[in-house]
Structures are given as C-alpha cells and as structure tokens.
Short mmCIF file of C-alpha atoms and ligand atoms in Angstrom, two decimals:
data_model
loop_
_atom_site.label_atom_id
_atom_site.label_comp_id
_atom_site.label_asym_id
_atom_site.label_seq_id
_atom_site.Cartn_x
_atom_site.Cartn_y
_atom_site.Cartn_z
CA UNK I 1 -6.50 -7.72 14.25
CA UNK I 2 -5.51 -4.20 13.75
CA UNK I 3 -4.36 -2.82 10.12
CA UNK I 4 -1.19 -1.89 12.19
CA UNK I 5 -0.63 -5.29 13.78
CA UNK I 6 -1.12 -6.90 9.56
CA UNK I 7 1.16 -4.62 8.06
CA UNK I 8 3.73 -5.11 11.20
CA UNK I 9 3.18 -8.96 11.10
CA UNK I 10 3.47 -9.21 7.13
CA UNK I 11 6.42 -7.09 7.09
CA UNK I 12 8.78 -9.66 8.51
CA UNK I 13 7.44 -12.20 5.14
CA UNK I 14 9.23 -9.56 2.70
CA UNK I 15 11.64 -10.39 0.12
CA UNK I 16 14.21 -7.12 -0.29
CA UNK I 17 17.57 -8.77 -0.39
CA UNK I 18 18.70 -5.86 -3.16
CA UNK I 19 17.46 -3.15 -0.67
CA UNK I 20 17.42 -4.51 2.44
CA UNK I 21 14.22 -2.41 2.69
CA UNK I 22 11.31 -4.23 4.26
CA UNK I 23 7.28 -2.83 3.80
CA UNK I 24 4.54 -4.01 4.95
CA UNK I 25 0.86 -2.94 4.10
CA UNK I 26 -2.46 -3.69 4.64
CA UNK I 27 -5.76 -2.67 3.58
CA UNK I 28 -9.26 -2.81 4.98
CA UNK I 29 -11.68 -4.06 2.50
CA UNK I 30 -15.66 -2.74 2.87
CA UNK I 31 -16.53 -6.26 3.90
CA UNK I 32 -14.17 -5.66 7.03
CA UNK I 33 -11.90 -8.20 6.18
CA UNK I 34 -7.84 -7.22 6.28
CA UNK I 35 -5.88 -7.92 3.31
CA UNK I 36 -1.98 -7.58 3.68
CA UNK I 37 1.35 -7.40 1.00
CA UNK I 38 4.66 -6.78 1.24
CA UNK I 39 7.69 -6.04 -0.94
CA UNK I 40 9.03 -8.85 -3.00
CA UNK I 41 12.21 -7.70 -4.87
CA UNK I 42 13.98 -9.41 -8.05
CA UNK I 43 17.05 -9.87 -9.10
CA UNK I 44 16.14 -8.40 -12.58
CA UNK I 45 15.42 -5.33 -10.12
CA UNK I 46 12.06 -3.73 -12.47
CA UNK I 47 10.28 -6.66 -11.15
CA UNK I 48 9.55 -6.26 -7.97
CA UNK I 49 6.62 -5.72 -6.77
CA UNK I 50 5.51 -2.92 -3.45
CA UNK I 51 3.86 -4.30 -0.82
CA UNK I 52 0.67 -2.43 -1.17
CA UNK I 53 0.17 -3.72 -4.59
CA UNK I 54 0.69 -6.95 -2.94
CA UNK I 55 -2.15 -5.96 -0.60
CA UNK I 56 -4.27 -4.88 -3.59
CA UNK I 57 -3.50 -8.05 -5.57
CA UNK I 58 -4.77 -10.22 -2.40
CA UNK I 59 -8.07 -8.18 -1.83
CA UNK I 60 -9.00 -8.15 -5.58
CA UNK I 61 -8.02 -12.39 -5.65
CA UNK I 62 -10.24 -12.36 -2.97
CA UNK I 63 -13.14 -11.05 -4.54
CA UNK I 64 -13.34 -7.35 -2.99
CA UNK I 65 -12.81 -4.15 -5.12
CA UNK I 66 -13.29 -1.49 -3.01
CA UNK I 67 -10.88 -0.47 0.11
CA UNK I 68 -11.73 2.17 3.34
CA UNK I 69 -8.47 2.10 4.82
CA UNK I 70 -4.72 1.66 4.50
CA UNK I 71 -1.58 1.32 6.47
CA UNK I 72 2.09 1.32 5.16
CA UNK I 73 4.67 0.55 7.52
CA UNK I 74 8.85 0.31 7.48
CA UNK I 75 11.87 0.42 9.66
CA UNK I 76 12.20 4.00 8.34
CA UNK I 77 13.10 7.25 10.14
CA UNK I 78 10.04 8.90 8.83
CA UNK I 79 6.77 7.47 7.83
CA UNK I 80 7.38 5.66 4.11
CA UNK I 81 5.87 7.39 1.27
CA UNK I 82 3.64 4.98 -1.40
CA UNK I 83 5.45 5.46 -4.21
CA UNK I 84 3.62 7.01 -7.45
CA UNK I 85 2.32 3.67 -8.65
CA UNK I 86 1.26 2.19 -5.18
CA UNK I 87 -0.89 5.85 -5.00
CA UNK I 88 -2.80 5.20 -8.42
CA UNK I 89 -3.34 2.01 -7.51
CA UNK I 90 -4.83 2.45 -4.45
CA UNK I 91 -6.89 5.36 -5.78
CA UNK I 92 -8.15 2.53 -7.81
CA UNK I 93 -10.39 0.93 -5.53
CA UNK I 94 -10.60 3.74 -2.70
CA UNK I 95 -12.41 6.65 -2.61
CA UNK I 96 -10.46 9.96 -1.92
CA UNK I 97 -11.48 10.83 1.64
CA UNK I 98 -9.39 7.23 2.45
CA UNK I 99 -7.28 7.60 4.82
CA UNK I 100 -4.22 5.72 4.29
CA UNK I 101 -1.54 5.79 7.43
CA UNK I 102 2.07 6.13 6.66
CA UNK I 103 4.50 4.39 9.59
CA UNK I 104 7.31 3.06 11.17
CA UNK I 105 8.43 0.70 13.09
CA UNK I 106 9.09 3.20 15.93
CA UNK I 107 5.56 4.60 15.49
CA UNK I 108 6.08 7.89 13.84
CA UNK I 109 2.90 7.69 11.74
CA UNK I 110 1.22 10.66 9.01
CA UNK I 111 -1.84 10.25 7.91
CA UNK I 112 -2.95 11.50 4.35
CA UNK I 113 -6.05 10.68 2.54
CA UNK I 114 -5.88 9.17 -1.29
CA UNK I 115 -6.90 12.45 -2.86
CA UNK I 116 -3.99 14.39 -0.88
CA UNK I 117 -1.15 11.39 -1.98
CA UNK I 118 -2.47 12.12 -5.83
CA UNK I 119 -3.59 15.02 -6.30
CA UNK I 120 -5.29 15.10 -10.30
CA UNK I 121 -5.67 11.61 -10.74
CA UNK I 122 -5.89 9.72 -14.06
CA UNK I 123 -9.69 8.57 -14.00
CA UNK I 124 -11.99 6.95 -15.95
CA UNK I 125 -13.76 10.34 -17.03
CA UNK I 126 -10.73 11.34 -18.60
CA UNK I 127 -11.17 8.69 -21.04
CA UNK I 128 -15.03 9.23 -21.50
CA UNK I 129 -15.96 10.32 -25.19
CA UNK I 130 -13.81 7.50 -26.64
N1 THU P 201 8.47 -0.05 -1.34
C1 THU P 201 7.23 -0.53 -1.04
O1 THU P 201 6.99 -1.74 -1.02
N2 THU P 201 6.27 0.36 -0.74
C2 THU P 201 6.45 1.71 -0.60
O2 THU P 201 5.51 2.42 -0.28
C3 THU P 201 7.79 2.29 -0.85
C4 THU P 201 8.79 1.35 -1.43
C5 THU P 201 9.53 -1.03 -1.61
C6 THU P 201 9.95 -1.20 -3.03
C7 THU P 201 11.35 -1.77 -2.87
O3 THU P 201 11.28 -3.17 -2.67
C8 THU P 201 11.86 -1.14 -1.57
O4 THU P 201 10.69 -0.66 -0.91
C9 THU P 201 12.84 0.00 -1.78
O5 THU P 201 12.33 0.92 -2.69
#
C-alpha cells in the first residue's frame, strides 16, 4: 500500500455534503504502518474536522507519535493546500525535513517539507521559562 493509493482509497469515505469538497490524507508513521483521514463536515459548519487531522487522530489512537511522511489528495485543479491548522498539527509529530505531498486526483502533485508549509512555528521552546 502506497500513501497515494490510502489517501486515494480513504477519500471516497469523506463526509463534505456542505462543500462537496472531498480530501483524503495519509500519513506514514516511523513504525511503517499507514494511517489515513478524511474530511468529515457538520452541519454546525466549525465542526468539521480536515482529513489530515483525521489521519493524525488515527496514528496517535494507535499508539504512534511521530510521522516521516504525508500525502494530501483532492479532486482539485492544483495540488490542495493543508490549511493553517492541519500544518501545526502535523508539525506536531513530524520533523521539518518531512516531506508532505500535495495532490490531485489527476496527479498534479507539489511537494513541500513541514518547515516550508510553516515557516516560524509555535514550539515548545517558546514556552520554556514558564
Ligand atoms: N480540507 C481538508 O480536509 N484538508 C485540507 O488540506 C484542505 C481543506 C477540507 C475541509 C472542508 O471539509 C473542505 O476541505 C473544504 O474546505
């Protein structure tokens, strides 16, 4: 199983009846193991949830907290952007050389790692002296 094939596969599971918007991600843990999300939308519309934190939320339930590799992927005409959260999230369990694909469903794929999609991250050290 490729992270392409997870994200592609997962995809078709998403709930985005208000956008009509469907994503699909996946993530490689360090074990090896593939852990996938999608989008699930809500009527009260602040409650949805991206499908890489879907992704996140299944590797972390499954024990794993650190990720080497990600893949986004929508019926888009350009690869789709994580939004803002999705990139401090993943920058939450993977390093900054990560390399996190960004595609579609016709293949037009960027790649950028985590430190390029958030650039000045909030860490931990910023909080060190409290
Ligand atoms: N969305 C994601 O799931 N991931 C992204 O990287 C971009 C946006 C979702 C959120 C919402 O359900 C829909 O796409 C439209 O914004």
């Amino acid at each position: 199983m490729t992270l392409l094939k997870a994200a592609t596969d997962v995809r078709e599971n998403a709930h985005a009846p208000y956008s009509n918007f469907k994503v699909g991600a996946a993530v490689r843990a360090v074990s090896g193991k593939i852990y996938v999300g999608c989008n699930v939308e809500n009527v009260a519309y602040p409650e949805g949830t991206c499908a890489e934190a879907g992704a996140i939320a299944a590797m972390v339930a499954a024990g794993e907290t650190e990720l080497i590799e990600a893949l986004v992927i929508a019926d888009s005409p350009m690869p789709v952007s994580p939004c803002g959260g999705c990139r401090q999230k993943l920058a939450e369990f993977g390093a900054g050389n990560v390399v996190v694909t960004m595609t579609t469903l016709a293949q037009n794929s960027a790649e950028m790692t985590l430190a390029e999609l958030l650039p000045g991250a909030f860490t931990a050290e910023h909080m060190e002296g409290q």
